[in-house]
PDB file of N, CA and C in Angstrom:
ATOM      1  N   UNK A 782     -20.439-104.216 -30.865  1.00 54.00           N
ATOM      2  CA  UNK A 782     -20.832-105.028 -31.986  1.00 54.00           C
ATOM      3  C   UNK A 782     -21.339-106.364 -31.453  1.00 54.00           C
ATOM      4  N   UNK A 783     -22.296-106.716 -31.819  1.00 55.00           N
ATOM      5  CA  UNK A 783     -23.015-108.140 -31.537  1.00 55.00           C
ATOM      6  C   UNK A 783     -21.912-109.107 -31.747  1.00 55.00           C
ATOM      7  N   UNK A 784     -22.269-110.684 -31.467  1.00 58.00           N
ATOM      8  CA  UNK A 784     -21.499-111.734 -31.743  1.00 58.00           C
ATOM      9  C   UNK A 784     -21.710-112.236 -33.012  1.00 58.00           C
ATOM     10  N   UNK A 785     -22.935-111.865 -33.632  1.00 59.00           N
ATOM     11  CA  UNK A 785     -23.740-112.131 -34.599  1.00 59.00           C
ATOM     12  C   UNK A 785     -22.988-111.382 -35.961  1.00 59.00           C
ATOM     13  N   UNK A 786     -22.655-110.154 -35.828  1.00 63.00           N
ATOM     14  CA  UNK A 786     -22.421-109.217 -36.438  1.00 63.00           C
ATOM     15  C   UNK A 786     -21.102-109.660 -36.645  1.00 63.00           C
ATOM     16  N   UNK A 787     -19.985-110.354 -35.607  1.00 70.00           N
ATOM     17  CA  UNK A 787     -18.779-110.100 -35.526  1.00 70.00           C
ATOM     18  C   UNK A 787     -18.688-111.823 -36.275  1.00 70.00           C
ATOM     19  N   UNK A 788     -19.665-112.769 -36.396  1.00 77.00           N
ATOM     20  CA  UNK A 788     -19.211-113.797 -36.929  1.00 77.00           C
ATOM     21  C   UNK A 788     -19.553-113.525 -38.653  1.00 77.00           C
ATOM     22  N   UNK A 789     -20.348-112.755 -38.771  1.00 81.00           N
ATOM     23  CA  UNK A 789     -20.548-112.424 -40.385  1.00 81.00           C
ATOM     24  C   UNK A 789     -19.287-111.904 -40.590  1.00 81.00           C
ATOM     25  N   UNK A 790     -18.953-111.371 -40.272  1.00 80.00           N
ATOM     26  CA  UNK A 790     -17.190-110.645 -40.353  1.00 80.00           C
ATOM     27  C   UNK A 790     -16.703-111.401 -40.595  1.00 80.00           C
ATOM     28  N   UNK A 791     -16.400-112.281 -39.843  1.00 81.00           N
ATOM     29  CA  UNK A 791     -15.258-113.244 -39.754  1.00 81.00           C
ATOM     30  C   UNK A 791     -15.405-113.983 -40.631  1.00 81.00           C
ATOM     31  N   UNK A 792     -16.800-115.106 -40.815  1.00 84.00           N
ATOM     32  CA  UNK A 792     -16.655-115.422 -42.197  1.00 84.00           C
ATOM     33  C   UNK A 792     -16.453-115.193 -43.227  1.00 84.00           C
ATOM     34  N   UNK A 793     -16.554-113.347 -43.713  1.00 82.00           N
ATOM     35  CA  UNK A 793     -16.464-113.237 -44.679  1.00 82.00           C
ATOM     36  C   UNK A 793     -14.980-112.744 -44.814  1.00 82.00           C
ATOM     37  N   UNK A 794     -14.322-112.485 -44.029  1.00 81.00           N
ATOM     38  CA  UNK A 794     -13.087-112.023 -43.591  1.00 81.00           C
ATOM     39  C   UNK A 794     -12.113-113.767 -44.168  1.00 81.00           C
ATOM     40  N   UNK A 795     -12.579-114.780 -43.867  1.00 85.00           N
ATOM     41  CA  UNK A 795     -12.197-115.958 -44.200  1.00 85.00           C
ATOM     42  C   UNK A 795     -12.285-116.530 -45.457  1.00 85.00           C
ATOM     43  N   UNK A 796     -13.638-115.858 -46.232  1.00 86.00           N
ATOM     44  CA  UNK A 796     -14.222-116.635 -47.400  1.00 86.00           C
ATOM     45  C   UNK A 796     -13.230-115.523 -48.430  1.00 86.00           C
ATOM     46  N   UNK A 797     -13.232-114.702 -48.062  1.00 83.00           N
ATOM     47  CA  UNK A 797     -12.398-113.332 -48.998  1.00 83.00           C
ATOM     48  C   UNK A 797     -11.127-114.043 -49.260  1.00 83.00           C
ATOM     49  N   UNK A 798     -10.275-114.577 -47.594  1.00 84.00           N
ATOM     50  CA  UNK A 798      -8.588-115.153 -47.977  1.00 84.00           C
ATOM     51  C   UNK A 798      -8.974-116.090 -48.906  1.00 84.00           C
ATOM     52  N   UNK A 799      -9.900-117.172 -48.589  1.00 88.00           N
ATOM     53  CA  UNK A 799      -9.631-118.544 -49.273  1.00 88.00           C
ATOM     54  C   UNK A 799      -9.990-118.117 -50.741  1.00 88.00           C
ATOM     55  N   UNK A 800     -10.576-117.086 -51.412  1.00 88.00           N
ATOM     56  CA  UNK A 800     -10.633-116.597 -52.538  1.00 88.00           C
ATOM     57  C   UNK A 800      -9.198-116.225 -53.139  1.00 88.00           C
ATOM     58  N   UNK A 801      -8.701-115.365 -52.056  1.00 85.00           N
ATOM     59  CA  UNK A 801      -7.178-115.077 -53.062  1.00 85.00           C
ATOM     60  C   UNK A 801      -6.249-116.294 -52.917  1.00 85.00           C
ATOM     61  N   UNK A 802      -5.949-117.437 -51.458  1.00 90.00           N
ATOM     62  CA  UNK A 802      -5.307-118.614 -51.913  1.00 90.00           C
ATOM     63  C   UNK A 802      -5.696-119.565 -53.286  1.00 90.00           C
ATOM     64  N   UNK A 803      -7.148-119.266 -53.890  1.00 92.00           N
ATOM     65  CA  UNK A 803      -7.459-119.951 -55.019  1.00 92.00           C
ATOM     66  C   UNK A 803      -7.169-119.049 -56.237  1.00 92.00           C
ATOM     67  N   UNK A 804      -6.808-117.850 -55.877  1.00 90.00           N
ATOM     68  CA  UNK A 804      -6.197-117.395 -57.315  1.00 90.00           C
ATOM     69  C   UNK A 804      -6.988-116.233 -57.872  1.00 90.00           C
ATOM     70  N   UNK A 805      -8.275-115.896 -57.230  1.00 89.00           N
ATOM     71  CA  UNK A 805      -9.206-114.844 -57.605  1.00 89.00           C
ATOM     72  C   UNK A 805      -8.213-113.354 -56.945  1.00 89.00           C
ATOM     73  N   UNK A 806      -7.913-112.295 -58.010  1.00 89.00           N
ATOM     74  CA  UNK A 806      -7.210-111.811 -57.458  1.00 89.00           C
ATOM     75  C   UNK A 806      -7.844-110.147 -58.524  1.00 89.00           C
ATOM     76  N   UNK A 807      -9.017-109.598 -58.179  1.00 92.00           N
ATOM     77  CA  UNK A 807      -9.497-108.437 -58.390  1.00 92.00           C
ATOM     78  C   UNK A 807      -9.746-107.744 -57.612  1.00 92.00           C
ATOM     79  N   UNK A 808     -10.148-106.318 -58.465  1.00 94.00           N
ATOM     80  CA  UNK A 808     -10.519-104.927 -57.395  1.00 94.00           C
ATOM     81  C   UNK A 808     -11.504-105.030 -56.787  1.00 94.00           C
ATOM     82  N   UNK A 809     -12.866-106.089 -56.975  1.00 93.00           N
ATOM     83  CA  UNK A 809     -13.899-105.754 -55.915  1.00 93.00           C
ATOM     84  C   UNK A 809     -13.557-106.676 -54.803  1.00 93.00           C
ATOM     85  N   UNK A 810     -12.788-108.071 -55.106  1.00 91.00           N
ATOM     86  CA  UNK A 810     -12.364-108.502 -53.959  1.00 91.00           C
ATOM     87  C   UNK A 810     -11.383-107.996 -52.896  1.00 91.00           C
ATOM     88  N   UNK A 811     -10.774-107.350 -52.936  1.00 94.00           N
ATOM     89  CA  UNK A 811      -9.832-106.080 -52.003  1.00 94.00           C
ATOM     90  C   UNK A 811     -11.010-104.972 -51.674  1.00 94.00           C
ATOM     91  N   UNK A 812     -11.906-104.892 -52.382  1.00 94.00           N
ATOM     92  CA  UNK A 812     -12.019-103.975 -51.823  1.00 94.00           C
ATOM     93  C   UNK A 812     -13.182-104.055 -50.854  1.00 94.00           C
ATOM     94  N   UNK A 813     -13.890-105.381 -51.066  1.00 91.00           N
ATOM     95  CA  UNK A 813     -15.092-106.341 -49.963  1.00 91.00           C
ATOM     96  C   UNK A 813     -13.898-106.424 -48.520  1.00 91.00           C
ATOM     97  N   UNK A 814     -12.534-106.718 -49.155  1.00 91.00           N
ATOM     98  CA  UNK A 814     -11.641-107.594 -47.923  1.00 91.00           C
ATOM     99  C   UNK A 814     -11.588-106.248 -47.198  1.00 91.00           C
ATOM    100  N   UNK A 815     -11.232-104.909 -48.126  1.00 92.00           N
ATOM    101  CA  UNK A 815     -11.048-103.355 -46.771  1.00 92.00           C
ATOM    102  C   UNK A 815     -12.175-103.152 -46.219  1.00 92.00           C
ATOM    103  N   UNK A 816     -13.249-103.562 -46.323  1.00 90.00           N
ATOM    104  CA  UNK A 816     -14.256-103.263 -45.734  1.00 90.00           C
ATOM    105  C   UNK A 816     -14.669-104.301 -44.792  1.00 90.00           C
ATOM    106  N   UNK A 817     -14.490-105.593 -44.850  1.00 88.00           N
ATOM    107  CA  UNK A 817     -14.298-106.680 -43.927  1.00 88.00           C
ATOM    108  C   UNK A 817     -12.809-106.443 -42.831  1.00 88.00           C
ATOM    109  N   UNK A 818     -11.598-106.018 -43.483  1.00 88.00           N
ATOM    110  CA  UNK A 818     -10.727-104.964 -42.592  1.00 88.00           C
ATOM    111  C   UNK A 818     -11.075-104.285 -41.427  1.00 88.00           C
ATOM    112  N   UNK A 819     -11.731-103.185 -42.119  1.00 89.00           N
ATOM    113  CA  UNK A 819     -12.526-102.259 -41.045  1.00 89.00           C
ATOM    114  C   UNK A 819     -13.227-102.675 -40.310  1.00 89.00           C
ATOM    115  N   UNK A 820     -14.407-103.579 -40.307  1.00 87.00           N
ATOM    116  CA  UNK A 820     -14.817-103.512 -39.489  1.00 87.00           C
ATOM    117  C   UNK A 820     -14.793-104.702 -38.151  1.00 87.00           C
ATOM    118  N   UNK A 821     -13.375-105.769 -38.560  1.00 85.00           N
ATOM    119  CA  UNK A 821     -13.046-106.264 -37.687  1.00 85.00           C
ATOM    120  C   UNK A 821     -12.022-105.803 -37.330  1.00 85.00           C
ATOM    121  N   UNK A 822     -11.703-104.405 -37.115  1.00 85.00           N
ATOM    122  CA  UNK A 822     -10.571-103.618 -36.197  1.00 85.00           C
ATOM    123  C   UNK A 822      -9.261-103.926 -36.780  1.00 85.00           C
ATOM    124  N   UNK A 823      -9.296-104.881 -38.237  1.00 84.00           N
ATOM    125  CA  UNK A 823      -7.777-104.655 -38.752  1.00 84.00           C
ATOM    126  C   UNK A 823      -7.583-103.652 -39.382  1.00 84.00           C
ATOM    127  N   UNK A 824      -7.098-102.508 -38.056  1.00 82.00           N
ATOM    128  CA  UNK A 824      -6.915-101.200 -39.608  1.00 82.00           C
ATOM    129  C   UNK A 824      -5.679-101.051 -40.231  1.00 82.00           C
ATOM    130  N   UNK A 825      -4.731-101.795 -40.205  1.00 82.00           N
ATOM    131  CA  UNK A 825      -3.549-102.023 -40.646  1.00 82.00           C
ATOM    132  C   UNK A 825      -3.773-102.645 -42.200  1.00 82.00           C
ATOM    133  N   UNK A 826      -4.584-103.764 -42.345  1.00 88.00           N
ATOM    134  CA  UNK A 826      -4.567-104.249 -43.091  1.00 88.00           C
ATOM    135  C   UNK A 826      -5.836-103.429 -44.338  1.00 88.00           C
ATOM    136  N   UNK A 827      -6.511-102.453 -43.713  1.00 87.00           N
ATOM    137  CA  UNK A 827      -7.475-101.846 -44.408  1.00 87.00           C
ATOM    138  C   UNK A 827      -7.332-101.438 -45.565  1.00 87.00           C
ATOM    139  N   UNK A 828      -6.531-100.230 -45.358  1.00 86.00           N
ATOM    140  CA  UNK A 828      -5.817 -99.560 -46.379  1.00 86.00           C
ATOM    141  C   UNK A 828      -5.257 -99.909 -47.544  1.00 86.00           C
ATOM    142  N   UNK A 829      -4.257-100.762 -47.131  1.00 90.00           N
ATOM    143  CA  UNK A 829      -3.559-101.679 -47.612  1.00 90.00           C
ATOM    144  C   UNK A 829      -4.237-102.863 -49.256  1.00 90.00           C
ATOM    145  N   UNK A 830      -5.447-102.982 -47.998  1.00 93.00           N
ATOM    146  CA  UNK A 830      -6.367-103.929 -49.153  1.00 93.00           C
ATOM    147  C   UNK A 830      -7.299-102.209 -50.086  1.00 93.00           C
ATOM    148  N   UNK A 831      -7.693-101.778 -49.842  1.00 93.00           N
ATOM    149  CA  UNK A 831      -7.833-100.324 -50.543  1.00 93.00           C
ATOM    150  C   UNK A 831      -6.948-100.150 -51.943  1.00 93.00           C
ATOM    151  N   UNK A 832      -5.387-100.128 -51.068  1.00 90.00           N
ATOM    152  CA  UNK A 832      -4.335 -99.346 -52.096  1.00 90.00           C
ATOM    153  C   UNK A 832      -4.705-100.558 -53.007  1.00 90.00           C
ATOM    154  N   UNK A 833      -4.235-101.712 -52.653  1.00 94.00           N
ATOM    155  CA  UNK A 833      -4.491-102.679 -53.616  1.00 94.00           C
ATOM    156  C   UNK A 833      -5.305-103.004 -54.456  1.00 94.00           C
ATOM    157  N   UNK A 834      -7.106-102.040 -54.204  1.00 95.00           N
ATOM    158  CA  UNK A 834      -8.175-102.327 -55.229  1.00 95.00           C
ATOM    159  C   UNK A 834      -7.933-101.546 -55.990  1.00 95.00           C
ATOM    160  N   UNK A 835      -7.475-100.095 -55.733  1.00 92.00           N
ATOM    161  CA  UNK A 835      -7.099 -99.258 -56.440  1.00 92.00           C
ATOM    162  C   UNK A 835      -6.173 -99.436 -57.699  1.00 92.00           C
ATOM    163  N   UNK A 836      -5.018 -99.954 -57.355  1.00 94.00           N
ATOM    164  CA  UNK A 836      -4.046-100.625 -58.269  1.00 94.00           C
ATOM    165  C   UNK A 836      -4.653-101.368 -59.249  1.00 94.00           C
ATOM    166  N   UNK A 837      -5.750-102.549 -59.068  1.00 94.00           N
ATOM    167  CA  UNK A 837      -6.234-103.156 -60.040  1.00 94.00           C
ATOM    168  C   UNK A 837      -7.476-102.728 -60.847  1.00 94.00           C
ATOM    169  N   UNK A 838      -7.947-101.666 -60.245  1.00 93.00           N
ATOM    170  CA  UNK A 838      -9.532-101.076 -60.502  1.00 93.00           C
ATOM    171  C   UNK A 838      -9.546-100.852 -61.866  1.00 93.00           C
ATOM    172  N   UNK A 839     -10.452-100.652 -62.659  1.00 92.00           N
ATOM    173  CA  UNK A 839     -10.914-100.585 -63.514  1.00 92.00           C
ATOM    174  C   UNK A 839     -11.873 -98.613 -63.747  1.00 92.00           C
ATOM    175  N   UNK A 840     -12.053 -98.323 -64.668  1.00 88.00           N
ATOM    176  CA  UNK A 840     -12.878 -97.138 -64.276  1.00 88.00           C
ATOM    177  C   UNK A 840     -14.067 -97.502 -63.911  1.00 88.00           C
ATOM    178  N   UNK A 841     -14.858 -98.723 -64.225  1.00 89.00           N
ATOM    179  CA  UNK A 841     -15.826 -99.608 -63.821  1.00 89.00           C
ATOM    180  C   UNK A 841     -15.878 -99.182 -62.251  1.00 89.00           C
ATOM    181  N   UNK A 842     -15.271 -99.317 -61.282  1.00 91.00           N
ATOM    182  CA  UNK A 842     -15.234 -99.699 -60.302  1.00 91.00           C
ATOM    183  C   UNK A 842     -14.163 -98.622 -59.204  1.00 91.00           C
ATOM    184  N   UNK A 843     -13.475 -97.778 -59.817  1.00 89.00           N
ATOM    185  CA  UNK A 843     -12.992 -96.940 -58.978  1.00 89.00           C
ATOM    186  C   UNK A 843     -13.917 -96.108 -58.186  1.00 89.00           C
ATOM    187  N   UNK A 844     -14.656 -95.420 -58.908  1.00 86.00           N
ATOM    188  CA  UNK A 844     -15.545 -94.742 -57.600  1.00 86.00           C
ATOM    189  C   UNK A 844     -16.122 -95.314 -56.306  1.00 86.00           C
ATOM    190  N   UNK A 845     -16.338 -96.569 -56.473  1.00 90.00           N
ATOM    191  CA  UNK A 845     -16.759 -97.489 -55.327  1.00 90.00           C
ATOM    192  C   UNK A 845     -15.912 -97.581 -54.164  1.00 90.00           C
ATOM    193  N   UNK A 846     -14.699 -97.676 -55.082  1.00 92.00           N
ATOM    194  CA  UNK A 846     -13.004 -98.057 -53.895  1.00 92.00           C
ATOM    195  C   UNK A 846     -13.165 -96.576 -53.121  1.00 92.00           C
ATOM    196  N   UNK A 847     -13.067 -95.575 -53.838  1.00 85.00           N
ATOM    197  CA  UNK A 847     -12.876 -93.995 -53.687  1.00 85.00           C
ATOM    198  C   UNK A 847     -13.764 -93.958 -52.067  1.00 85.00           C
ATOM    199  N   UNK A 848     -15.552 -94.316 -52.602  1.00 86.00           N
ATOM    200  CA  UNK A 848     -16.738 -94.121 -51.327  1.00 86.00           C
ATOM    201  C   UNK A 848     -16.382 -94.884 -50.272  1.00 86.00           C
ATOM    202  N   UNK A 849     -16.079 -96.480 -50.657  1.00 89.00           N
ATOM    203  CA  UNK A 849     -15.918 -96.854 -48.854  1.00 89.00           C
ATOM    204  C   UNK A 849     -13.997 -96.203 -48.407  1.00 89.00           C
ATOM    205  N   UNK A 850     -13.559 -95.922 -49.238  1.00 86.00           N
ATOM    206  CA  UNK A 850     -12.144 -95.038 -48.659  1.00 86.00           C
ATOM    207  C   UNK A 850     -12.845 -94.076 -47.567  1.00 86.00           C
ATOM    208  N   UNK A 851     -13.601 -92.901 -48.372  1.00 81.00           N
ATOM    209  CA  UNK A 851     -14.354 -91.833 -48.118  1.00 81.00           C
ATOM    210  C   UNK A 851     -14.973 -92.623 -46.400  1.00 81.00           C
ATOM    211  N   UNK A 852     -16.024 -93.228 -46.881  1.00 83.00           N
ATOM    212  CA  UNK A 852     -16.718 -94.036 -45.304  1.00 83.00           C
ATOM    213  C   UNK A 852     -15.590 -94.205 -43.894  1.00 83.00           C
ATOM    214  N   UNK A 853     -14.277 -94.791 -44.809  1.00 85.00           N
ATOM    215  CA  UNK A 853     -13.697 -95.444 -43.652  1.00 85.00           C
ATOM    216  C   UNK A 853     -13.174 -94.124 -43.311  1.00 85.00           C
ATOM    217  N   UNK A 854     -12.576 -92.705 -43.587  1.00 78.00           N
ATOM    218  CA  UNK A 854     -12.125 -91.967 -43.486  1.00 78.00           C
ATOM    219  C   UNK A 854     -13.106 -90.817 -42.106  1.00 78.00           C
ATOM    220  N   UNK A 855     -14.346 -91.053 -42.995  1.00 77.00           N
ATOM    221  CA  UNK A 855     -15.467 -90.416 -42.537  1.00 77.00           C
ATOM    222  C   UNK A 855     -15.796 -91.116 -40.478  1.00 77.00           C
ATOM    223  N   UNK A 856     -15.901 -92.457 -40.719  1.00 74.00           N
ATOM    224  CA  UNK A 856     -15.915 -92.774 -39.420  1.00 74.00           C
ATOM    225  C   UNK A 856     -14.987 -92.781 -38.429  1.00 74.00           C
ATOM    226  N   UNK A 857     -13.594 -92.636 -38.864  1.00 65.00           N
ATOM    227  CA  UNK A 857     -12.290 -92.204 -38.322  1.00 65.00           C
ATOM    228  C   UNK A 857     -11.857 -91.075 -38.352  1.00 65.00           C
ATOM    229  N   UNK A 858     -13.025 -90.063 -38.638  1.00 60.00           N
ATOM    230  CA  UNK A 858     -12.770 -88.865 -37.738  1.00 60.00           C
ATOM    231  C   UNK A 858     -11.222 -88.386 -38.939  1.00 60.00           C
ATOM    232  N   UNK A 859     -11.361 -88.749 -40.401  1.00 62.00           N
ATOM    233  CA  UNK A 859     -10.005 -87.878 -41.214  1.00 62.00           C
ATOM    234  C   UNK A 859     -10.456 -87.186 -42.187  1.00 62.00           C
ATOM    235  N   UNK A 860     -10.859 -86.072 -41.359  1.00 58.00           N
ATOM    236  CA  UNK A 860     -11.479 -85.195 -42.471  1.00 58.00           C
ATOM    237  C   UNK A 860     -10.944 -85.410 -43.996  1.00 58.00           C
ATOM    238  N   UNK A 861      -9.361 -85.101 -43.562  1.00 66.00           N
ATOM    239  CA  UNK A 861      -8.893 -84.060 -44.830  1.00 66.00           C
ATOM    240  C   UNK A 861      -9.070 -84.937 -45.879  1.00 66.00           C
ATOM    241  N   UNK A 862      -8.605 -86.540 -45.666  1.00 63.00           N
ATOM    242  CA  UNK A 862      -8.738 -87.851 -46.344  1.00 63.00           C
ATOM    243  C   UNK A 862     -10.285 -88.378 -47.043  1.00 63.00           C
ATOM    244  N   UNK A 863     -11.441 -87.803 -45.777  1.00 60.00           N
ATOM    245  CA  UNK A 863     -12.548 -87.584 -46.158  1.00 60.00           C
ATOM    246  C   UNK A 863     -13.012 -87.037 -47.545  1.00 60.00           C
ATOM    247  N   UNK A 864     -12.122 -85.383 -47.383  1.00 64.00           N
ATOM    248  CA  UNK A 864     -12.692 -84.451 -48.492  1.00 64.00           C
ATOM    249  C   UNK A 864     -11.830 -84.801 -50.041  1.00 64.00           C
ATOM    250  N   UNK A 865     -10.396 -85.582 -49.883  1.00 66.00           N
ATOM    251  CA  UNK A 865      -9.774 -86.291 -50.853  1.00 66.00           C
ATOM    252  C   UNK A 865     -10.296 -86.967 -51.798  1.00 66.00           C
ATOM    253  N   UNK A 866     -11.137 -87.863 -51.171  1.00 61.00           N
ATOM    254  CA  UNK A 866     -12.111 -89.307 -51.567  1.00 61.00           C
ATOM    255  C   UNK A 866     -13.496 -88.570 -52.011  1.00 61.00           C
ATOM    256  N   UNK A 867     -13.543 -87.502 -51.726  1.00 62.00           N
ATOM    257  CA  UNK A 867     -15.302 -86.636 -52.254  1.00 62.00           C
ATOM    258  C   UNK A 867     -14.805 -86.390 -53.244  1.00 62.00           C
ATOM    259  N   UNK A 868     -13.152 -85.784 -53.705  1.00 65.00           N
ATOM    260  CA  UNK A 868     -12.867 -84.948 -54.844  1.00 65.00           C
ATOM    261  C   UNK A 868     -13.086 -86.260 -56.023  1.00 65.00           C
ATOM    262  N   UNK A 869     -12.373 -87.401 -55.746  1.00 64.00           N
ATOM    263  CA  UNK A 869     -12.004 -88.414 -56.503  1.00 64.00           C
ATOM    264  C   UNK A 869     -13.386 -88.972 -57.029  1.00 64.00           C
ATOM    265  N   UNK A 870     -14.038 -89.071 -55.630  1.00 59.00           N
ATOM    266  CA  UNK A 870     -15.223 -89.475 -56.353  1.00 59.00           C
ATOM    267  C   UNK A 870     -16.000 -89.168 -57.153  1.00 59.00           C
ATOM    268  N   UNK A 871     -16.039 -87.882 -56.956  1.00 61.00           N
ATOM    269  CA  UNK A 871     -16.923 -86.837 -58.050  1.00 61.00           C
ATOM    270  C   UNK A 871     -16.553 -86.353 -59.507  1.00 61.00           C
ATOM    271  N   UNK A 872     -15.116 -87.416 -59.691  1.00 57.00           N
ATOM    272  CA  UNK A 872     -14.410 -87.374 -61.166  1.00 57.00           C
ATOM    273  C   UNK A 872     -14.616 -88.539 -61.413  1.00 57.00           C
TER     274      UNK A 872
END
């Protein structure tokens, strides 16, 4: 990954916290933060921010949580988690 690539991360990895210390506390923001997760190698915290968009999602907005689940699953090589997130999505 570039340095370039890895400071867009980070900022946005930063601008995401200082959003929830101010109190913004929705499903597309968890679910920007699992995808800012991923791809700065916190996979601990990935999921985690996932389960959490999920919890607040809306039907508005669940399928979205469902696809980058699906993505992150897909590039980590978990199938079965893969084909989980196809079922969900496609309801």
């Amino acid at each position: 990954m570039s340095s370039r690539c890895s400071c867009k991360i980070n900022l946005s990895l930063y601008s995401s916290r200082r959003l929830l210390q101010m109190g913004v506390y929705n499903a597309e923001l968890f679910n920007n933060l699992g995808l800012c997760c991923f791809y700065a190698q916190q996979y601990d915290m990935t999921l985690t921010c996932f389960e959490r968009a999920l919890s607040l999602a809306d039907e508005n907005i669940v399928s979205e949580i469902w696809f980058n689940i699906g993505h992150v699953a897909m590039v980590g090589c978990r199938v079965s988690l893969f084909v989980l997130c196809i079922i969900y999505y496609n309801n």
